[in-house]
Amino acid sequence: MRFFRFLLLGMWACTFVVRADLPDAQTFPADGQQLLLWVASERGRTAPEVQAARQLAARGVETWSLDFASAYLLPQLPSSMDEVPLQDLEAWLREAQAGGKRVAVYAVARAAVPVLRAAAALEPAERQALCVMLMHPNLYSTVEPLAEPDYLDLGSLAGLRVLVLQPRRSAATPWLPGLLDHLAQQGATTSHVVLENLREGYWARETPTDYEIAESRRMDALLLHELDAWGCK
């Protein structure tokens, strides 16, 4: 059974390298010159994210939505993101850039780790052409109560532009300055936006506030606004 699982993963990985429209990826074509690569968190893709991708495409932003957990049959745990084959993700990024559109990547929670490591593996010119947005990224190797966390080694991010979107009501918000410093030490050019009155994963909460419900319906507008304000649209 274990051999069969690895064989199946290998077959899916081969498919992933050469195709954007994987069984567990969804593509939303558009005629505009912007391509957004939307990478769901380790918890998987949610209905509000799919709706936002459709809305982005309707507004001219082609969107590719990827769910690592489903694509690689991984448990929905942060540690599963360490098992994503980086060579597959590198190929996906290169395929996106080969289309001639301006490419931005949006990754949620622990999915930021394979995205940043794949970006580090790109050639410098390829990396400089990317913009990466991270929603409450989990880049921590260890976390202890009342202590600054230790951060993962991501490789050289020289030339990469990284925007962090951090919900104010997240328990990790006090660590934001250290996280930004860590990204800068890896070579990234960083900026950040604090999202007021929101919690982590606000679009998928079991008991969301009215404000979180409203904001989950306008994620497309949020991302478009931040891309434009950031100069990456």
Short mmCIF file of C-alpha atoms in Angstrom, two decimals:
data_model
loop_
_atom_site.label_atom_id
_atom_site.label_comp_id
_atom_site.label_asym_id
_atom_site.label_seq_id
_atom_site.Cartn_x
_atom_site.Cartn_y
_atom_site.Cartn_z
CA MET A 1 0.00 0.00 0.00
CA ARG A 2 2.82 2.42 0.85
CA PHE A 3 4.54 1.66 -2.47
CA PHE A 4 1.27 2.23 -4.33
CA ARG A 5 0.81 5.61 -2.62
CA PHE A 6 4.27 6.81 -3.64
CA LEU A 7 3.73 5.53 -7.18
CA LEU A 8 0.47 7.46 -7.38
CA LEU A 9 2.12 10.61 -6.03
CA GLY A 10 4.88 10.25 -8.59
CA MET A 11 2.37 10.00 -11.42
CA TRP A 12 0.55 13.09 -10.19
CA ALA A 13 3.83 14.96 -9.84
CA CYS A 14 4.67 14.28 -13.47
CA THR A 15 1.30 15.65 -14.49
CA PHE A 16 1.86 18.72 -12.30
CA VAL A 17 5.09 19.65 -14.02
CA VAL A 18 3.63 20.00 -17.48
CA ARG A 19 0.06 21.15 -16.85
CA ALA A 20 -1.54 24.07 -15.08
CA ASP A 21 -4.97 22.39 -15.08
CA LEU A 22 -4.27 19.56 -12.65
CA PRO A 23 -7.04 17.40 -11.27
CA ASP A 24 -6.82 19.41 -8.05
CA ALA A 25 -5.96 22.74 -9.61
CA GLN A 26 -8.57 25.03 -11.06
CA THR A 27 -7.95 27.61 -13.76
CA PHE A 28 -10.04 30.74 -14.33
CA PRO A 29 -8.99 32.27 -17.67
CA ALA A 30 -9.17 35.99 -18.40
CA ASP A 31 -7.99 38.27 -21.20
CA GLY A 32 -6.08 40.69 -19.00
CA GLN A 33 -2.31 40.86 -18.63
CA GLN A 34 -2.21 39.81 -14.95
CA LEU A 35 -1.96 36.20 -13.78
CA LEU A 36 -2.52 35.39 -10.11
CA LEU A 37 -1.39 32.03 -8.72
CA TRP A 38 -3.57 31.35 -5.68
CA VAL A 39 -2.16 28.69 -3.35
CA ALA A 40 -4.57 27.51 -0.66
CA SER A 41 -3.49 26.80 2.89
CA GLU A 42 -2.75 23.38 4.32
CA ARG A 43 -6.45 23.24 5.25
CA GLY A 44 -7.39 23.04 1.58
CA ARG A 45 -9.30 25.19 -0.86
CA THR A 46 -12.58 26.72 0.32
CA ALA A 47 -15.73 27.83 -1.49
CA PRO A 48 -15.14 31.57 -0.81
CA GLU A 49 -11.67 31.25 -2.37
CA VAL A 50 -13.11 29.64 -5.49
CA GLN A 51 -15.72 32.37 -5.73
CA ALA A 52 -13.04 35.06 -5.36
CA ALA A 53 -11.01 33.42 -8.15
CA ARG A 54 -14.06 33.53 -10.42
CA GLN A 55 -14.61 37.18 -9.57
CA LEU A 56 -10.97 38.01 -10.30
CA ALA A 57 -11.24 36.37 -13.70
CA ALA A 58 -14.41 38.35 -14.40
CA ARG A 59 -12.39 41.49 -13.65
CA GLY A 60 -9.64 40.53 -16.09
CA VAL A 61 -7.17 38.75 -13.78
CA GLU A 62 -6.50 35.19 -14.86
CA THR A 63 -6.29 33.00 -11.77
CA TRP A 64 -4.85 29.55 -11.17
CA SER A 65 -6.00 28.02 -7.89
CA LEU A 66 -3.90 25.24 -6.38
CA ASP A 67 -4.57 23.04 -3.35
CA PHE A 68 -1.39 21.20 -2.32
CA ALA A 69 -3.14 18.99 0.21
CA SER A 70 -5.51 17.60 -2.41
CA ALA A 71 -2.98 17.48 -5.23
CA TYR A 72 -0.57 15.34 -3.21
CA LEU A 73 -3.04 13.44 -1.01
CA LEU A 74 -1.53 15.06 2.09
CA PRO A 75 -3.06 15.40 5.56
CA GLN A 76 -4.43 18.87 6.20
CA LEU A 77 -1.61 19.77 8.59
CA PRO A 78 1.06 22.51 8.48
CA SER A 79 3.83 19.88 8.40
CA SER A 80 2.39 18.46 5.17
CA MET A 81 3.59 21.52 3.28
CA ASP A 82 7.16 20.33 3.79
CA GLU A 83 6.35 17.32 1.58
CA VAL A 84 5.40 19.33 -1.50
CA PRO A 85 8.00 18.57 -4.24
CA LEU A 86 9.69 21.90 -4.86
CA GLN A 87 10.75 20.95 -8.39
CA ASP A 88 7.07 20.68 -9.31
CA LEU A 89 6.31 24.08 -7.89
CA GLU A 90 9.32 25.61 -9.62
CA ALA A 91 8.04 24.22 -12.93
CA TRP A 92 4.58 25.63 -12.21
CA LEU A 93 6.01 29.09 -11.57
CA ARG A 94 8.07 28.93 -14.75
CA GLU A 95 5.07 27.77 -16.75
CA ALA A 96 3.11 30.75 -15.45
CA GLN A 97 5.88 33.18 -16.38
CA ALA A 98 6.25 31.65 -19.83
CA GLY A 99 2.76 32.84 -20.75
CA GLY A 100 3.92 36.44 -20.95
CA LYS A 101 1.57 37.87 -18.32
CA ARG A 102 2.60 39.68 -15.13
CA VAL A 103 2.68 36.96 -12.48
CA ALA A 104 1.85 37.36 -8.80
CA VAL A 105 1.57 34.58 -6.25
CA TYR A 106 -0.84 34.59 -3.32
CA ALA A 107 -0.18 31.92 -0.67
CA VAL A 108 -2.05 31.30 2.56
CA ALA A 109 -0.66 30.21 5.96
CA ARG A 110 1.91 27.36 5.78
CA ALA A 111 1.65 27.16 1.98
CA ALA A 112 3.95 30.18 2.04
CA VAL A 113 6.87 27.88 2.88
CA PRO A 114 7.02 25.81 -0.35
CA VAL A 115 6.16 28.91 -2.38
CA LEU A 116 9.09 30.88 -0.97
CA ARG A 117 11.48 27.95 -1.23
CA ALA A 118 10.50 27.42 -4.86
CA ALA A 119 11.02 31.13 -5.52
CA ALA A 120 14.48 30.84 -3.95
CA ALA A 121 15.30 28.07 -6.42
CA LEU A 122 14.46 30.21 -9.46
CA GLU A 123 17.04 32.09 -11.45
CA PRO A 124 17.53 35.66 -10.16
CA ALA A 125 15.80 37.21 -13.19
CA GLU A 126 12.82 34.87 -12.78
CA ARG A 127 12.56 35.66 -9.08
CA GLN A 128 12.75 39.42 -9.65
CA ALA A 129 9.79 39.21 -12.03
CA LEU A 130 7.54 37.75 -9.31
CA CYS A 131 5.45 39.46 -6.69
CA VAL A 132 4.42 37.31 -3.72
CA MET A 133 1.55 38.06 -1.36
CA LEU A 134 1.34 36.04 1.84
CA MET A 135 -1.80 35.85 3.98
CA HIS A 136 -0.84 35.34 7.67
CA PRO A 137 2.18 33.21 6.65
CA ASN A 138 3.40 30.50 8.99
CA LEU A 139 7.18 30.51 8.57
CA TYR A 140 7.96 29.25 12.05
CA SER A 141 10.11 26.24 12.88
CA THR A 142 9.36 26.34 16.61
CA VAL A 143 7.02 28.46 18.70
CA GLU A 144 7.07 28.76 22.49
CA PRO A 145 4.59 30.74 24.58
CA LEU A 146 5.73 34.30 25.33
CA ALA A 147 8.87 33.87 23.21
CA GLU A 148 9.88 35.09 19.76
CA PRO A 149 9.56 32.13 17.35
CA ASP A 150 12.38 30.54 15.43
CA TYR A 151 12.06 30.86 11.66
CA LEU A 152 12.65 28.43 8.83
CA ASP A 153 15.53 28.77 6.41
CA LEU A 154 13.91 29.58 3.07
CA GLY A 155 16.97 30.09 0.87
CA SER A 156 17.99 33.26 -0.91
CA LEU A 157 15.04 35.51 -1.71
CA ALA A 158 17.20 38.26 -3.21
CA GLY A 159 15.15 40.36 -5.60
CA LEU A 160 11.80 38.92 -4.52
CA ARG A 161 9.04 41.35 -3.55
CA VAL A 162 6.93 40.07 -0.65
CA LEU A 163 3.78 41.64 0.76
CA VAL A 164 2.43 40.22 4.03
CA LEU A 165 -1.30 40.52 4.75
CA GLN A 166 -1.78 40.09 8.49
CA PRO A 167 -5.20 39.96 10.20
CA ARG A 168 -5.12 42.15 13.29
CA ARG A 169 -6.94 39.60 15.48
CA SER A 170 -4.41 36.84 14.83
CA ALA A 171 -2.39 35.50 17.75
CA ALA A 172 0.70 35.82 15.51
CA THR A 173 0.31 39.56 14.87
CA PRO A 174 2.82 40.52 17.62
CA TRP A 175 5.44 38.51 15.72
CA LEU A 176 4.93 40.42 12.46
CA PRO A 177 8.02 42.69 12.85
CA GLY A 178 10.25 39.65 13.43
CA LEU A 179 8.76 37.82 10.47
CA LEU A 180 9.38 40.79 8.19
CA ASP A 181 12.94 41.07 9.48
CA HIS A 182 13.50 37.39 8.75
CA LEU A 183 12.27 37.76 5.17
CA ALA A 184 14.51 40.79 4.72
CA GLN A 185 17.48 38.84 6.06
CA GLN A 186 16.76 36.22 3.39
CA GLY A 187 17.03 39.00 0.79
CA ALA A 188 13.37 39.85 0.12
CA THR A 189 12.02 43.36 -0.24
CA THR A 190 9.10 43.42 2.16
CA SER A 191 6.00 45.42 2.93
CA HIS A 192 2.90 44.64 4.93
CA VAL A 193 -0.76 45.48 5.45
CA VAL A 194 -2.65 44.85 8.70
CA LEU A 195 -6.24 43.79 8.10
CA GLU A 196 -8.34 45.29 10.86
CA ASN A 197 -11.08 43.36 12.70
CA LEU A 198 -10.20 40.05 11.02
CA ARG A 199 -8.91 36.71 12.27
CA GLU A 200 -6.78 34.12 10.51
CA GLY A 201 -8.77 32.23 7.90
CA TYR A 202 -11.68 34.59 8.38
CA TRP A 203 -13.31 33.39 5.12
CA ALA A 204 -13.63 29.83 6.48
CA ARG A 205 -14.53 30.34 10.15
CA GLU A 206 -17.29 28.20 11.66
CA THR A 207 -18.62 31.19 13.58
CA PRO A 208 -17.60 34.26 11.57
CA THR A 209 -18.57 37.76 12.52
CA ASP A 210 -20.80 39.78 10.21
CA TYR A 211 -17.75 41.79 9.19
CA GLU A 212 -15.76 38.64 8.38
CA ILE A 213 -18.64 37.35 6.25
CA ALA A 214 -18.73 40.60 4.34
CA GLU A 215 -14.96 40.62 3.85
CA SER A 216 -14.93 37.00 2.68
CA ARG A 217 -17.24 38.08 -0.16
CA ARG A 218 -14.86 40.78 -1.34
CA MET A 219 -11.52 38.98 -1.29
CA ASP A 220 -11.17 39.68 -4.99
CA ALA A 221 -11.41 43.42 -4.33
CA LEU A 222 -8.91 43.17 -1.48
CA LEU A 223 -6.32 41.39 -3.62
CA LEU A 224 -6.82 43.71 -6.58
CA HIS A 225 -6.46 46.74 -4.34
CA GLU A 226 -3.28 45.46 -2.72
CA LEU A 227 -1.74 44.47 -6.06
CA ASP A 228 -2.47 47.92 -7.43
CA ALA A 229 -1.31 49.81 -4.33
CA TRP A 230 1.83 47.69 -4.19
CA GLY A 231 2.68 48.33 -7.84
CA CYS A 232 2.45 44.67 -8.85
CA LYS A 233 -0.77 44.78 -10.86
#
